[in-house]
């Protein structure tokens, strides 16, 4: 690309990628303590004044949709269901024109209670994190005995029409790597869509080790011990998951191989943290502050210009294979998925 950033009103980077998918973290807090995400005692949470207000979240999403061409908005956390103003934020974003597709990534706790209201507010679908179907393993992995609550959340989302309901699973060597077939059987039987994700270097403890990561090839080999998987003829586009038909379809399973099969060349995402920082990449080590601009009277066009400038600097790839790779200072819970 040779044009200057922002000349055509979209979030384009110097490699010609256009960001249409906005991930918005609504909080860095979570009611689970997953071992691959944070320590048992939790983390130093953002103070209240550091967080974007509901109105500030909606305003920045509006700028992204109306001025920057964003068509998909996903709310994440931490755990977004614990954000008190979630329903109002979803309703306000659903009222934008053009209306974006709106989704939510959640651990599912409390989703059975909130799903009808979220659907009424305008939420289109959900992704629910679930790494094991074994209650004891769930408690070990999350440090909370809440598997029944997550399963109830999945059922509640489906009953409310938040479909397709997707399950996000992370497999860890020596812990739950044997559960891929069981998770897929569960998903197929309940008409959910399973996505298995390679563990990424985004833990707060900085303990990620490639040698202990369960790879996409290993995941597929495990699934194929029980299921026949064939390439999905549907166009993948910018979707992070590579998908396969299960036993000829129509059920599908996806593998998100961010580490061993990176899809950076097709990335269409931009991220907004709960404290108002733009991140051009999940693994970025730099951020652009929109919160300060919001709070000093900056108008929408200038906010859009700053956002476009931030995206123009997006790197070609996350660089995990580079010996000089540095894990982001922020963990996943503080970035948003």
XYZ file of C-alpha atoms in Angstrom:
337
model
C 0.000 0.000 0.000
C 1.278 3.465 -0.838
C -1.621 5.621 0.337
C -1.445 7.526 3.583
C -3.432 6.066 6.493
C -7.062 7.017 6.630
C -7.574 8.356 3.123
C -10.454 6.007 2.335
C -12.228 5.962 5.705
C -11.496 2.347 6.674
C -9.044 0.646 9.005
C -6.449 -0.392 6.464
C -2.855 -1.303 7.233
C 0.259 -0.959 5.102
C -0.178 -4.558 3.871
C -3.659 -3.899 2.502
C -5.588 -5.733 5.235
C -8.840 -4.053 6.248
C -10.175 -4.458 9.791
C -13.934 -5.110 9.798
C -14.098 -7.092 13.054
C -13.867 -5.184 16.359
C -13.202 -7.008 19.635
C -14.204 -4.919 22.663
C -13.078 -5.875 26.165
C -15.611 -4.691 28.733
C -13.664 -5.675 31.855
C -10.405 -7.319 32.826
C -12.075 -9.126 35.745
C -13.252 -12.730 35.662
C -15.125 -15.062 38.012
C -12.911 -18.028 37.046
C -9.161 -18.465 37.487
C -8.159 -20.617 34.516
C -4.621 -21.875 34.997
C -3.512 -20.881 31.481
C -4.789 -17.341 31.950
C -4.134 -16.050 35.473
C -2.876 -17.034 38.925
C -5.211 -18.341 41.620
C -5.239 -15.018 43.457
C -6.291 -13.117 40.346
C -4.545 -10.013 39.010
C -4.259 -6.313 39.874
C -7.554 -5.237 38.293
C -8.061 -1.931 36.551
C -9.393 0.764 38.860
C -12.890 2.059 38.139
C -11.824 5.435 36.691
C -9.464 3.669 34.284
C -12.300 1.744 32.670
C -14.294 3.184 29.811
C -17.802 4.118 30.881
C -20.753 2.538 29.102
C -21.244 5.746 27.120
C -17.569 5.844 26.120
C -17.673 2.223 24.948
C -20.724 2.906 22.809
C -19.233 6.085 21.376
C -16.046 4.347 20.269
C -17.990 1.461 18.766
C -20.140 3.993 16.924
C -17.029 5.669 15.523
C -15.773 2.259 14.374
C -19.058 1.331 12.717
C -20.094 4.669 11.215
C -16.697 6.069 10.215
C -14.331 3.110 9.929
C -16.334 0.380 8.226
C -16.531 -2.125 11.097
C -19.293 -4.684 10.489
C -18.724 -7.194 13.323
C -18.522 -6.347 17.035
C -17.644 -8.938 19.655
C -17.737 -8.160 23.356
C -15.150 -9.929 25.496
C -13.488 -9.616 28.871
C -12.174 -10.848 31.228
C -15.753 -11.995 31.656
C -18.207 -9.589 29.956
C -21.294 -10.968 31.723
C -20.107 -9.351 34.957
C -20.178 -5.868 33.375
C -23.235 -4.185 34.984
C -24.104 -2.151 31.872
C -23.790 -5.005 29.363
C -27.432 -5.065 28.272
C -27.525 -1.334 27.642
C -24.271 -1.428 25.693
C -25.549 -4.246 23.477
C -28.842 -2.436 22.864
C -27.086 0.807 21.948
C -24.758 -0.946 19.508
C -27.665 -2.856 17.970
C -29.338 0.487 17.275
C -26.431 1.767 15.171
C -26.802 2.244 11.439
C -25.541 0.280 9.666
C -26.207 -2.353 12.317
C -23.171 -4.561 12.996
C -23.350 -8.244 13.809
C -22.957 -8.521 17.581
C -21.471 -11.466 19.443
C -20.104 -12.227 22.899
C -17.304 -14.427 24.226
C -18.054 -15.671 27.744
C -17.290 -18.419 30.225
C -21.032 -19.074 30.343
C -21.597 -18.581 34.064
C -24.928 -16.780 34.419
C -25.656 -16.982 30.695
C -28.752 -19.119 31.251
C -30.279 -16.236 33.212
C -29.112 -13.425 30.917
C -29.501 -15.032 27.494
C -33.152 -14.019 26.845
C -32.473 -10.393 27.785
C -29.283 -10.328 25.699
C -31.190 -11.663 22.713
C -33.888 -9.047 23.221
C -31.227 -6.328 23.433
C -29.834 -7.347 20.058
C -27.078 -9.904 20.676
C -26.804 -12.285 17.734
C -24.717 -15.175 19.072
C -22.203 -16.343 21.685
C -18.908 -18.187 22.053
C -18.623 -20.082 25.333
C -15.279 -21.241 26.735
C -15.317 -24.889 27.834
C -12.116 -26.930 28.069
C -13.371 -30.124 29.701
C -16.541 -32.088 30.386
C -15.112 -33.683 33.518
C -16.196 -31.896 36.730
C -12.957 -32.620 38.595
C -10.827 -31.450 35.685
C -12.964 -28.356 35.308
C -12.358 -27.471 38.943
C -8.622 -28.071 38.541
C -8.409 -25.986 35.368
C -10.573 -23.065 36.494
C -10.106 -23.334 40.263
C -13.893 -23.118 40.585
C -16.496 -25.984 40.701
C -18.791 -24.371 38.117
C -19.078 -26.863 35.234
C -22.836 -27.244 35.749
C -23.265 -23.472 35.450
C -21.367 -23.390 32.143
C -23.427 -26.267 30.714
C -26.598 -24.475 31.799
C -25.337 -21.326 30.100
C -24.808 -23.175 26.821
C -28.308 -24.618 26.956
C -29.780 -21.236 27.834
C -28.037 -19.544 24.926
C -29.361 -22.123 22.487
C -32.883 -21.842 23.891
C -32.772 -18.052 23.522
C -31.782 -18.316 19.855
C -28.206 -17.025 20.238
C -27.046 -19.311 17.476
C -24.826 -20.696 16.263
C -23.614 -21.365 19.790
C -19.868 -21.933 19.568
C -17.647 -23.637 22.124
C -14.032 -22.495 22.492
C -11.713 -25.148 23.927
C -8.011 -25.060 24.775
C -6.210 -28.396 25.129
C -3.186 -28.707 27.404
C -0.707 -31.527 27.402
C -1.050 -33.870 30.346
C -4.249 -32.198 31.499
C -7.105 -32.476 28.984
C -5.464 -33.312 25.647
C -7.418 -36.588 25.485
C -10.806 -34.836 25.479
C -10.975 -33.574 21.900
C -13.265 -36.414 20.686
C -15.540 -36.130 23.730
C -15.865 -32.377 23.319
C -16.741 -32.801 19.647
C -19.306 -35.526 20.397
C -20.894 -33.244 22.989
C -21.004 -30.347 20.517
C -22.468 -32.420 17.693
C -25.089 -33.974 19.962
C -26.248 -30.538 21.173
C -25.947 -28.724 17.825
C -23.113 -26.517 19.068
C -20.044 -25.664 16.987
C -16.695 -26.639 18.523
C -13.550 -24.569 18.029
C -10.331 -25.973 19.510
C -7.626 -23.347 20.019
C -3.897 -23.831 20.291
C -2.714 -22.451 23.612
C -1.144 -19.050 23.012
C 1.542 -17.118 24.941
C -0.900 -14.785 26.675
C -0.890 -16.092 30.242
C -0.273 -13.666 33.082
C 2.394 -15.951 34.545
C 4.401 -15.974 31.278
C 4.726 -19.744 31.639
C 3.745 -20.687 28.074
C 6.043 -23.277 26.510
C 5.775 -24.377 22.885
C 6.941 -27.859 23.872
C 3.869 -28.379 26.044
C 1.387 -26.894 23.568
C -1.006 -29.320 21.862
C -0.677 -28.543 18.159
C -3.318 -28.421 15.447
C -1.903 -31.590 13.880
C -2.219 -33.412 17.200
C -5.766 -32.108 17.704
C -6.857 -33.317 14.278
C -5.185 -36.703 14.744
C -7.061 -37.145 18.022
C -10.405 -36.189 16.475
C -9.832 -38.586 13.581
C -9.604 -41.532 15.954
C -13.385 -41.222 16.320
C -14.672 -39.029 13.480
C -14.216 -38.742 9.744
C -13.051 -35.210 8.957
C -13.119 -33.784 5.443
C -12.116 -30.291 4.284
C -14.912 -27.743 4.534
C -15.757 -26.518 1.011
C -16.994 -23.177 2.385
C -14.728 -20.179 1.863
C -12.735 -19.477 5.035
C -12.179 -15.796 4.379
C -10.744 -14.025 7.410
C -12.121 -16.518 9.931
C -9.493 -17.627 12.449
C -10.711 -21.228 12.432
C -9.869 -23.739 9.730
C -12.950 -25.967 9.589
C -13.749 -29.550 8.665
C -16.994 -31.401 7.997
C -17.699 -34.018 10.655
C -18.709 -37.400 9.233
C -19.719 -35.734 5.978
C -21.592 -32.832 7.595
C -23.545 -30.740 8.189
C -21.737 -30.561 11.549
C -18.392 -28.791 11.454
C -15.409 -28.506 13.762
C -12.785 -25.784 13.677
C -9.180 -25.567 14.801
C -7.624 -22.184 15.509
C -3.909 -22.747 14.980
C -2.594 -19.305 15.858
C 0.869 -20.651 16.610
C 1.591 -23.434 14.095
C -0.577 -22.230 11.194
C -0.817 -18.453 11.646
C -3.426 -16.643 9.583
C -2.013 -13.146 10.022
C -2.130 -12.437 6.283
C -5.935 -12.526 6.350
C -6.477 -10.886 9.735
C -9.395 -8.430 9.775
C -9.477 -7.623 13.501
C -8.922 -4.560 15.632
C -9.144 -4.539 19.416
C -10.260 -2.083 22.088
C -9.268 -2.779 25.685
C -11.476 -2.048 28.673
C -9.381 1.032 29.446
C -9.680 2.456 25.944
C -6.479 1.332 24.233
C -6.475 0.307 20.562
C -4.464 -2.813 19.798
C -3.802 -3.696 16.178
C -2.866 -7.288 17.053
C -3.563 -9.664 19.925
C 0.213 -9.983 20.373
C 1.041 -6.302 19.944
C 3.489 -4.744 22.366
C 2.245 -1.227 21.666
C -1.140 0.465 22.118
C -2.822 3.726 21.126
C -4.747 5.590 23.814
C -8.245 6.679 22.824
C -9.520 7.099 26.391
C -7.420 10.197 27.003
C -8.600 11.666 23.710
C -12.228 10.955 24.599
C -11.886 12.677 27.934
C -10.245 15.795 26.581
C -13.019 16.653 24.139
C -11.688 15.087 20.942
C -14.352 14.901 18.227
C -15.365 11.733 16.384
C -13.414 12.484 13.221
C -10.190 12.914 15.176
C -10.869 9.707 17.103
C -11.328 7.924 13.779
C -8.103 9.419 12.434
C -6.153 8.237 15.468
C -7.642 4.757 15.145
C -6.696 4.590 11.461
C -3.166 5.692 12.304
C -2.898 2.947 14.927
C -3.979 0.303 12.420
C -1.621 1.591 9.734
C 1.258 0.503 11.961
C 0.037 -3.099 12.274
C 2.835 -5.604 11.763
C 2.808 -8.285 9.069
C 2.518 -11.073 11.653
C 2.608 -11.854 15.341
C 6.168 -13.178 15.149
C 5.828 -16.050 17.642
C 8.393 -18.016 15.627
C 10.862 -15.139 15.741
C 13.612 -15.625 18.365
C 13.102 -11.966 19.265
C 9.370 -12.488 20.035
C 8.252 -10.787 23.224
C 5.071 -11.853 24.969
C 2.709 -8.891 25.495
C 2.833 -7.375 28.960
C -0.940 -7.605 29.228
C -2.416 -11.099 29.653
C -5.430 -12.270 27.655
C -7.840 -11.241 30.422
C -6.699 -7.637 30.064
C -6.657 -7.609 26.256
C -9.885 -9.369 25.297
C -10.098 -12.350 22.973
